[in-house]
XYZ file of C-alpha atoms in Angstrom:
576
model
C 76.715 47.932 84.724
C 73.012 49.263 85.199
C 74.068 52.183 86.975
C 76.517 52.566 83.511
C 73.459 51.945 81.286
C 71.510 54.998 83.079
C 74.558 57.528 82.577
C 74.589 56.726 79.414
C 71.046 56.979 78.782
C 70.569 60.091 80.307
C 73.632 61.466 78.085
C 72.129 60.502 75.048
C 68.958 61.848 76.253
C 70.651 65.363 76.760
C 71.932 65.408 73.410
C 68.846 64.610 72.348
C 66.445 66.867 73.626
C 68.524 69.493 75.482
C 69.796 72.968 73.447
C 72.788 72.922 71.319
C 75.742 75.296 72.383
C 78.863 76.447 69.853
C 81.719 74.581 71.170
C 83.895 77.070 73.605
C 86.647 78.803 73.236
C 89.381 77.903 73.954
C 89.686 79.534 77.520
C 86.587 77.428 78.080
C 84.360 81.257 78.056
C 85.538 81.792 81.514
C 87.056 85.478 81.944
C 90.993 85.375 82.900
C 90.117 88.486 85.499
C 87.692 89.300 88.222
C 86.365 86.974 90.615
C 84.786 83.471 89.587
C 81.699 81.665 91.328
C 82.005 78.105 91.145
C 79.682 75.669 91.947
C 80.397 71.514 92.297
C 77.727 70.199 90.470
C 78.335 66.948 88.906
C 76.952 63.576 88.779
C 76.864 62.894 92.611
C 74.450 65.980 93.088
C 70.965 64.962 92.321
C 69.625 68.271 91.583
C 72.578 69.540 89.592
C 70.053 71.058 86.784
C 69.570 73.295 89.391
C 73.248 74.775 87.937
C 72.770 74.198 84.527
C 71.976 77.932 83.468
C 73.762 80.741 82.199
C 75.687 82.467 84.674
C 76.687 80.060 86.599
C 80.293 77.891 86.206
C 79.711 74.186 87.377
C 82.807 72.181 88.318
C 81.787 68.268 87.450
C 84.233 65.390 86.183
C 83.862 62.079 83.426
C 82.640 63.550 79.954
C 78.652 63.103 80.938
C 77.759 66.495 83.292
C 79.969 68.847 81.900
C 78.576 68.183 78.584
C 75.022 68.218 80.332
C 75.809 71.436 82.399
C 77.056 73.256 79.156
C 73.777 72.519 77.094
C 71.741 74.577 79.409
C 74.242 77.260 79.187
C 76.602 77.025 82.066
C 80.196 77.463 81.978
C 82.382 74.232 83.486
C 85.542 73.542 85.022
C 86.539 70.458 85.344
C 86.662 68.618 88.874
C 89.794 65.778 89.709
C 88.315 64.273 92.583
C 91.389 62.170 93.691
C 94.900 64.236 93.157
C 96.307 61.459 95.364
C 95.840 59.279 92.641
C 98.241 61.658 90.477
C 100.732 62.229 92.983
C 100.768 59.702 95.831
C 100.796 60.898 99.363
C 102.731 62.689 101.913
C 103.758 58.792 103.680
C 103.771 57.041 99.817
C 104.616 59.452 96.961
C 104.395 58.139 93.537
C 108.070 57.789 91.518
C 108.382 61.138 89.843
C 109.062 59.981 86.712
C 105.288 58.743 86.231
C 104.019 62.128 87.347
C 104.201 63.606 84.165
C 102.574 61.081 82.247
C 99.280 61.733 85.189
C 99.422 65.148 84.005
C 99.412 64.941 80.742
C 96.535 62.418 80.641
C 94.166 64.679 83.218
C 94.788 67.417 80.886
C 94.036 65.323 77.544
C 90.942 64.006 79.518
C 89.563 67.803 81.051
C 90.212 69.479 77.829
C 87.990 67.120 76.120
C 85.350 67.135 78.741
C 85.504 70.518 78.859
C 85.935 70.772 74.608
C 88.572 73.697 75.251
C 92.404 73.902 74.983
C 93.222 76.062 78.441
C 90.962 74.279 81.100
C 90.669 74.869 84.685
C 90.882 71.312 86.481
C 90.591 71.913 90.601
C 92.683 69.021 92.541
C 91.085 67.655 95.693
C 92.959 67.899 97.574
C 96.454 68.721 98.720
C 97.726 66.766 101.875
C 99.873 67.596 104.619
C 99.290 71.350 104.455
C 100.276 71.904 108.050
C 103.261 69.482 107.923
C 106.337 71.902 109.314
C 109.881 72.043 108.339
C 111.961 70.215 107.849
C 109.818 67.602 105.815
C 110.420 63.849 106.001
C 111.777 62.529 102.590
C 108.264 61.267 101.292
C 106.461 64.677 102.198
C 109.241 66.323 100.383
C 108.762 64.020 97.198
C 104.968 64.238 97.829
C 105.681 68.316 97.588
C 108.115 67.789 94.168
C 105.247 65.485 92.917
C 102.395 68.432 93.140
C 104.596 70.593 91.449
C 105.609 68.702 88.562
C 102.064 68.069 87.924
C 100.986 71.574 88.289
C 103.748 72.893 85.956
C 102.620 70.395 83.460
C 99.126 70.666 83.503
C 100.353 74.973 83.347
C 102.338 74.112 80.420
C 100.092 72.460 78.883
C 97.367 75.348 78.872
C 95.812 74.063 81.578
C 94.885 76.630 85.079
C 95.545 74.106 88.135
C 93.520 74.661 91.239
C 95.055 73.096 94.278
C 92.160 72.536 97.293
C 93.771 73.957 100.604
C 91.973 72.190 103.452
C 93.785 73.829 106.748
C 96.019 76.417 107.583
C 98.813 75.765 105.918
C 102.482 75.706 107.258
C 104.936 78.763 105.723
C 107.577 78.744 107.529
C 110.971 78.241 106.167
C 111.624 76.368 102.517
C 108.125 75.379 102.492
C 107.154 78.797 102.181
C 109.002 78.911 99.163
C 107.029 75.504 98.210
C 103.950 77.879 98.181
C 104.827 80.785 96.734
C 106.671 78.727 93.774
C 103.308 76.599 93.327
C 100.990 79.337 92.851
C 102.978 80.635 90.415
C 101.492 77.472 88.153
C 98.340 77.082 90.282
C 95.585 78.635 91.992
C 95.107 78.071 95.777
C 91.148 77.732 97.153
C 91.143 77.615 101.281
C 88.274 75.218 102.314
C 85.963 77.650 104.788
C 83.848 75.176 106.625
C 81.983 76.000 110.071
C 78.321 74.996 111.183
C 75.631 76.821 110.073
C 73.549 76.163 113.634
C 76.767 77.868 115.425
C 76.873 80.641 113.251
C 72.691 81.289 113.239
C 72.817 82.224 116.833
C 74.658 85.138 116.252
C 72.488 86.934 114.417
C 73.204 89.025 110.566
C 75.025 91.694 112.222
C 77.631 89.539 114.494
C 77.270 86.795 112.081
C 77.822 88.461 109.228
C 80.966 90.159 110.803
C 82.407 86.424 111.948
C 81.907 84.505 108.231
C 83.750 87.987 106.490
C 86.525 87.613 109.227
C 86.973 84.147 108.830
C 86.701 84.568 104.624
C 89.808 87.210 105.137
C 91.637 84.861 107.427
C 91.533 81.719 105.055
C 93.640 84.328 102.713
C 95.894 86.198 105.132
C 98.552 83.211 105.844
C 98.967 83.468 101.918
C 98.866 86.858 101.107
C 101.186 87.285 104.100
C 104.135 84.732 102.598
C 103.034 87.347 99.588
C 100.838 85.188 97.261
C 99.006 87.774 95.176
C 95.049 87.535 95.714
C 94.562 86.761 91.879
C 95.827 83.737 92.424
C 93.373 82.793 95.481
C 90.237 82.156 96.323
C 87.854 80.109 99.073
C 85.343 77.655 99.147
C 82.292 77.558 101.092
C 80.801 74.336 102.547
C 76.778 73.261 102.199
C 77.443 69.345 103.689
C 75.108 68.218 105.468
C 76.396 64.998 106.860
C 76.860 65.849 111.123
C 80.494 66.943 111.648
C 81.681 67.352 108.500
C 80.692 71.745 109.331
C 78.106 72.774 106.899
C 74.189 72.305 108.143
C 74.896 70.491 111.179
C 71.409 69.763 111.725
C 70.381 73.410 111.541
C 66.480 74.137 110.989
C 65.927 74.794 107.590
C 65.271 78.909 108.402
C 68.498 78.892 110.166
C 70.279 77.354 107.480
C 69.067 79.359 104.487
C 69.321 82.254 106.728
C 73.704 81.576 107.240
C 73.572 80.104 103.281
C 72.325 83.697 102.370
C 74.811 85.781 105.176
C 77.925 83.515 103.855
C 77.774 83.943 99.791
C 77.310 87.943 100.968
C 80.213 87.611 103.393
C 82.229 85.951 100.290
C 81.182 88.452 97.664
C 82.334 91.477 100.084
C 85.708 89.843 101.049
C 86.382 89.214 96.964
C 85.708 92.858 96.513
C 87.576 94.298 99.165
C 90.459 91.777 98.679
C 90.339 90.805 94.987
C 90.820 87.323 94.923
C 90.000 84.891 92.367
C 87.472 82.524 93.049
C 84.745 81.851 95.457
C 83.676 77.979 95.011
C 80.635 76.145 96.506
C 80.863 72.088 97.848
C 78.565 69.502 99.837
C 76.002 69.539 97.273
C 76.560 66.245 96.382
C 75.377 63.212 98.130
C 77.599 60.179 98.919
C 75.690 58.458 102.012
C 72.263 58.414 103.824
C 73.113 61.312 105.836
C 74.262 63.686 102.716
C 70.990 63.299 100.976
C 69.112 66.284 102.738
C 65.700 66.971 100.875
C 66.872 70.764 101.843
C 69.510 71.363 99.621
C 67.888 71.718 96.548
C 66.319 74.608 98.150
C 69.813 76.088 100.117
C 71.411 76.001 96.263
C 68.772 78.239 94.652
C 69.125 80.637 98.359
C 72.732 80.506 97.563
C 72.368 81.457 93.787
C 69.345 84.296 94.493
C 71.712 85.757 96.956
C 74.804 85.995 93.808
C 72.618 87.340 91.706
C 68.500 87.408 91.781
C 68.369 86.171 88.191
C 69.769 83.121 88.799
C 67.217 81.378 90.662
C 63.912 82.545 92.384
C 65.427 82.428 95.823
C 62.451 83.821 98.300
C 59.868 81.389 96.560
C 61.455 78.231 96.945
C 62.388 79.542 100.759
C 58.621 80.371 101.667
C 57.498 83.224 103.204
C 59.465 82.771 106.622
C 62.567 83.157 104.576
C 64.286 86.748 105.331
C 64.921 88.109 101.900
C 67.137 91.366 103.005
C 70.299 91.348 101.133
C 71.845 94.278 103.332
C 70.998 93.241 106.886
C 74.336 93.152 108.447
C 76.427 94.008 105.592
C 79.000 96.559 104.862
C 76.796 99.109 103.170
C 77.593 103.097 104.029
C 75.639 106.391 103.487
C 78.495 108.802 101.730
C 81.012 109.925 104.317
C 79.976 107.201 106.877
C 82.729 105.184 108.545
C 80.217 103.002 110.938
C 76.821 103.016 111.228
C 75.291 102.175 114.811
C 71.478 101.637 114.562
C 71.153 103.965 111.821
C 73.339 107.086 113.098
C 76.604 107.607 110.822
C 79.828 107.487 112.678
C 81.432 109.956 110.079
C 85.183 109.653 108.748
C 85.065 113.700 109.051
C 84.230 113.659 112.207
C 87.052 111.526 112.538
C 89.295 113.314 111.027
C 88.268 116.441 112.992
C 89.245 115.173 116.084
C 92.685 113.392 115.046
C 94.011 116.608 114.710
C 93.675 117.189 117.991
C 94.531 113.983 120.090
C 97.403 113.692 117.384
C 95.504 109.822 117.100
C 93.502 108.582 114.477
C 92.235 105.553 116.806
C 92.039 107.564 119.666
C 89.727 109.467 117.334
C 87.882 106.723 116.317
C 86.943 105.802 120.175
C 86.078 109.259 120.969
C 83.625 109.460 118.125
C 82.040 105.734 118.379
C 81.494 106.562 122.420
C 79.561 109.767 120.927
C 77.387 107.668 119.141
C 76.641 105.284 121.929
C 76.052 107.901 123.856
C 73.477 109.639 121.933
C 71.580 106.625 121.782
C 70.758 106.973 125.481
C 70.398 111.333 125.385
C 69.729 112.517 122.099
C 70.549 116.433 121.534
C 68.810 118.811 119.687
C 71.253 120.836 117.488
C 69.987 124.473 118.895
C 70.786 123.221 121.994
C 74.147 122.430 121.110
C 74.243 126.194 119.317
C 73.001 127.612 122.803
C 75.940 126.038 124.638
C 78.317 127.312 121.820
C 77.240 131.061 122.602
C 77.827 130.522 126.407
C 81.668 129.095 125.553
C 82.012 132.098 123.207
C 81.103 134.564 125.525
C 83.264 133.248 128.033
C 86.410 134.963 125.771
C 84.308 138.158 125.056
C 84.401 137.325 121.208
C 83.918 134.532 118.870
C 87.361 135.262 117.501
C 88.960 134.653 121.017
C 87.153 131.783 120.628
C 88.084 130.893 117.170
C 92.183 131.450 118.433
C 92.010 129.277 120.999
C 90.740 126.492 119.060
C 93.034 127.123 116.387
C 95.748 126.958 119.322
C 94.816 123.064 120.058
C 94.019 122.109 116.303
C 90.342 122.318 116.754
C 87.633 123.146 114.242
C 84.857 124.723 115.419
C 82.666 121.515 113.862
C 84.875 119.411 116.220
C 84.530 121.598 118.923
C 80.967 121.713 118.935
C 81.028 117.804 118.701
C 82.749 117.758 122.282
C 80.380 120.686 123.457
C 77.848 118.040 122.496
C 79.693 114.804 124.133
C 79.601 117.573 127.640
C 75.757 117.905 127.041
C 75.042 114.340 126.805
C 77.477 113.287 129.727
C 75.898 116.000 131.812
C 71.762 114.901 130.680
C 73.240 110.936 131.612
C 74.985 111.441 135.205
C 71.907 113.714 136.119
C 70.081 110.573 136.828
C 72.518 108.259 138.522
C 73.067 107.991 142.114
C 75.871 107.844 144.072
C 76.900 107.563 147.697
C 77.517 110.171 150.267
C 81.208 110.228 150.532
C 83.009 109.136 153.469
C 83.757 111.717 156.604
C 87.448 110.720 155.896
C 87.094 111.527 152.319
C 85.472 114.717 153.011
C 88.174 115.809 155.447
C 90.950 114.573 152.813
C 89.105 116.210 149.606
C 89.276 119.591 151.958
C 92.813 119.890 153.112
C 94.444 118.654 149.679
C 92.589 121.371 147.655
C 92.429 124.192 150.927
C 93.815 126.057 147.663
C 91.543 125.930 145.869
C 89.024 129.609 145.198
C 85.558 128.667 147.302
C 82.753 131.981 147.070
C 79.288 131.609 148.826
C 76.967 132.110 145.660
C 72.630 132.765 145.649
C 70.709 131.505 142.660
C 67.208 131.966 141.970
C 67.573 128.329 140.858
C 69.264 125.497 142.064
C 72.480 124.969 140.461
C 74.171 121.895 140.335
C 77.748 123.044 141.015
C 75.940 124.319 144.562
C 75.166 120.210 144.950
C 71.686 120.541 143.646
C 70.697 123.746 145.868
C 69.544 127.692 145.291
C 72.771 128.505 148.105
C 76.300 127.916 149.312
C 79.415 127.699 148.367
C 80.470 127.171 144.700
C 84.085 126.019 144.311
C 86.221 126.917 141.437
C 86.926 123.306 140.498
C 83.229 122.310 139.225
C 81.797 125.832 139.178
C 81.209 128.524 136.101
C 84.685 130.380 136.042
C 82.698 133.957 136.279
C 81.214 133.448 139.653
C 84.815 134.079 141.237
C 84.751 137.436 139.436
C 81.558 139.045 139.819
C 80.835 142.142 142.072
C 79.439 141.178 145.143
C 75.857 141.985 145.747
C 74.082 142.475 142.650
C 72.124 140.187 140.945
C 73.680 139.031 137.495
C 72.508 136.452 134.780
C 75.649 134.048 133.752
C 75.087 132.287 130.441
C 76.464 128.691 130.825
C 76.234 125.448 128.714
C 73.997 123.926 130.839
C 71.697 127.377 130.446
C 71.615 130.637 132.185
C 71.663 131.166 136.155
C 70.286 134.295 138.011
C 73.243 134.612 140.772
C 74.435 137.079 143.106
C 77.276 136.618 145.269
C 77.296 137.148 148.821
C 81.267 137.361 149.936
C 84.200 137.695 148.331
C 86.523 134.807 146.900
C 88.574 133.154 149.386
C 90.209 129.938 149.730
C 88.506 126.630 150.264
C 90.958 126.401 153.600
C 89.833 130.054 154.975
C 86.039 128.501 155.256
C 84.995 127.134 158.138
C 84.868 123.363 157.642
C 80.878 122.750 158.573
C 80.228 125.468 155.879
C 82.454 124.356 153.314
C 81.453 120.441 153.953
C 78.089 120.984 151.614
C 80.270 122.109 148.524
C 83.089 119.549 149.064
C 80.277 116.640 149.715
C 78.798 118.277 145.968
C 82.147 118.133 144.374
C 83.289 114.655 145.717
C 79.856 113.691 144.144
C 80.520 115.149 140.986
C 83.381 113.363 140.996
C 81.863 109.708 141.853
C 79.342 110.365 138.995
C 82.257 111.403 136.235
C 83.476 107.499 137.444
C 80.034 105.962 137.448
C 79.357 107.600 133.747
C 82.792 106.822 132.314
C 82.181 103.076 133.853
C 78.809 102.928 132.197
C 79.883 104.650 128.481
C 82.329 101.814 128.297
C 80.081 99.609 129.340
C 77.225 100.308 126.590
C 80.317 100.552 124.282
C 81.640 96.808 124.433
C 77.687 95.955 123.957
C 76.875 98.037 120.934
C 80.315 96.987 119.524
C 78.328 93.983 118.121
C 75.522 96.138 116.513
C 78.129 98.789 114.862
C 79.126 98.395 111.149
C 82.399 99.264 109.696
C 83.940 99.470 106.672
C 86.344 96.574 106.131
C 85.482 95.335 109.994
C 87.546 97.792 111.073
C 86.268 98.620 114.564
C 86.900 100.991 117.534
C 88.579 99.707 120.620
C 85.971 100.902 123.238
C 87.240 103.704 125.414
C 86.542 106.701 127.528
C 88.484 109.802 125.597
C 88.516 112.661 128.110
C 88.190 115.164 125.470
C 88.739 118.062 127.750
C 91.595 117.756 128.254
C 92.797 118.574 124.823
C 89.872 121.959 125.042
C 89.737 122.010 128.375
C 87.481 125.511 127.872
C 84.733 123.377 126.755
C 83.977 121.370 129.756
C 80.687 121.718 130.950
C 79.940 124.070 133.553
């Protein structure tokens, strides 16, 4: 009775002192399209004034808050705490025929709370969402009961929302249970995980997770083909241990994830388009739901909808981060990722899935670019130098241009993989391998005794001569042009790795025709080579799979990591 006496008190002291609205229209003022924050604000939250402002839609029940949230200029939906009390239960379903008569009532008693004709009332909650086919005969009267209570409440004028706590069960006829159902109601997935979890993942990763998760809560309906108008999720701010929410997260940590998720939402709705995005665990019901903190999360959670709905970074303090774009899914024009602030571009992209005849392919080839210019950054003349040498190895740029035509290769694409040759080239320089094995010597020289060998002088040393000014160069890791000079005469080659004074002292012969001990220096050189191509590709992948956390994609949708031999679409641009 005293706890009746305040309610009423502070009613009467609302409609005393607090501003007078116009009644609302008849949709209540809330728009039939776009996407609709909703915030659970009634009685049981202490601080619900905190909602009572223009801009924001407050969910409360009873005929007090909704009255109280409206004065101060907040839209309201109103909030049946106990559909079970309507309907029954999955294991004790109420008798159909009194179903009706629940409906009609909850509709008499929200549109008068509300003081419109077509209100939204949300139903907490629906039970026995995972139950599978075929249902027992009280789940499937339980199921009958929801809908005849939706469909009234729809027929009424009334927009049912039905609270979705787990993944619900589609299979079979009770897929047809859902689709049928939204067709009267609106479906909100519950979206609860703990904030401390989530905090140690940092905005980026973080940030990624809560928009995944957001797009899964959807996907088992949009999949049975539920339209996204009629869905929506609802985020979770409890703070009582277990329940996901807080979960005794410090209060940096937990502002920090209340800021990342209502971003996370708001992308999801506008990639996705669905209806709703609804706030809960504001309110406080035992010891360990009345957190001091909250009052403070709310106004984080409002700043980060809109920065005119509460002053966000002063009620946080000063530790409080107040970026809105760390870790979100914002793109310079023509950017597909970004990767510590270089653009992984959609052209480039696009450039190269012409020629591996794979857009993901592409997409590999040009993230592992990125990654790898983190570690050996080019300088574009440098890339224009190497052009020249490839150019002049076909005597024209429009040989050139030809045989790029020939594998579906733009010259911006090509350069791209003349730069990918650089970098690889600038990385392996400094990483060791082994001497190979006397057996794998021996083997390397009697499989490829084929192969052109021609004893080469430079004035410096050359790295297809294994790091020397002398010896033999062999046709397999060498600059094509050495195996066709005159002998003798000293001649400057122009190659992508720069130009070489060379002269060669013998003619081309076969690796087999050279004596073994002279040919064992070139073979060791090229078995090298070949161990550092291995140690390189190891290592790109590497660094791939642990900048895959840093990179930011539209939609989420990222590369698989991978080492694209690009060469061997243009094999004329490998380096030499």
């Amino acid at each position: 009775m005293k706890r009746f006496v305040l309610i009423s008190l502070a009613f009467c002291a609302a409609i005393g002192f607090a501003p007078n609205t116009a009644a609302a229209a008849s949709t209540c003022g809330i728009p039939d399209r776009g996407t609709l924050w909703v915030d659970f604000a009634d009685g049981s939250v202490p601080f619900w004034q905190v909602f009572a402002r223009p801009g924001v839609i407050g969910a409360a029940s009873n005929f007090i808050y909704p009255q109280l949230l409206r004065s101060y200029g907040a839209k309201t939906v109103y909030w049946d705490m106990h559909l079970a009390r309507r309907v029954g239960t999955p294991l004790e379903p109420f008798d159909p025929a009194g179903v009706v008569d629940r409906a009609n009532r909850m509709y008499d008693v929200a549109s008068m709370a509300l003081d419109c004709s077509k209100p939204i009332i949300t139903e907490n909650e629906l039970n026995g969402v995972s139950l599978i086919t075929p249902w027992s005969a009280t789940n499937a009267q339980y199921r009958r009961n929801v809908m005849i209570y939706v469909q009234t409440l729809a027929a009424r004028g009334a927009r049912p929302v039905l609270l979705v706590p787990t993944d619900p069960y589609m299979g079979d006829i009770a897929g047809d249970w859902w689709r049928e159902v939204a067709r009267y109601a609106d479906i909100v997935r519950e979206s609860y995980f703990s904030a401390a979890r989530m905090a140690k993942q940092g905005p980026v990763a973080g940030s990624r997770a809560l928009r995944d998760l957001f797009r899964r809560r959807v996907a088992s309906f949009t999949d049975a083909g539920i339209p996204t108008s009629k869905l929506g999720v609802m985020l979770g701010f409890q703070t009582a241990p277990g329940l996901g929410g807080r979960e005794r997260a410090p209060l940096r940590d937990w502002l920090e994830v209340t800021k990342l998720q209502a971003l996370a939402a708001k992308q999801v709705a506008k990639e996705v388009g669905f209806r709703s995005i609804w706030s809960w665990g504001w309110g406080v019901w035992s010891v360990t739901g009345a957190d001091p903190d909250k009052p403070t999360a709310a106004c984080v959670y409002l700043w980060t909808r809109n920065p005119s709905l509460c002053d966000g970074p002063r009620v946080a303090g000063r530790k409080f981060n107040t970026s809105r774009t760390e870790g979100q899914l914002v793109f310079p024009a023509g950017a597909r990722c970004t990767l510590q602030g270089r653009r992984i571009r959609s052209g480039d992209i696009r450039g190269l899935t012409s020629v591996t005849g794979d857009p993901d392919v592409a997409f590999t080839a040009v993230f592992a670019r990125a990654v790898a210019s983190l570690s050996a950054p080019l300088k574009a003349s440098r890339v224009a130098t190497a052009e020249k040498a490839v150019v002049a190895r076909f005597g024209s740029r429009g040989g050139y241009r030809a045989a790029l035509a020939r594998a579906h290769a733009s010259p911006a694409a090509a350069r791209g993989v003349i730069a990918d040759e650089l970098r690889r080239a600038l990385i392996e320089r400094h990483m060791g391998v082994p001497n190979p094995s006397g057996q794998d010597v021996h083997g390397y020289y009697e499989t490829y005794a084929e192969t052109n060998a021609r004893r080469i002088q430079s004035k410096t040393r050359a790295p297809w001569l294994g790091g020397r000014a002398s010896g033999f160069a062999l046709e397999s890791n060498a600059p094509p042009q050495l195996f066709s000079l005159p002998a003798g005469r000293w001649v400057t080659i122009r190659t992508m790795l720069g130009p070489f004074q060379v002269r060669a002292l013998e003619p081309t012969v076969p690796l087999g025709a050279v004596p073994f001990g002279h040919a064992r220096p070139a073979v060791v050189a090229a078995l090298k080579g070949l161990a550092r191509d291995r140690r390189y590709e190891g290592w790109l992948l590497a660094r791939q799979r642990a900048e895959l956390k840093f990179a930011l994609c539209r939609k989420d949708e990222a590369p698989t990591p991978g080492v694209v031999p690009l060469t061997d679409y243009l094999p004329f641009l490998a380096v030499d």
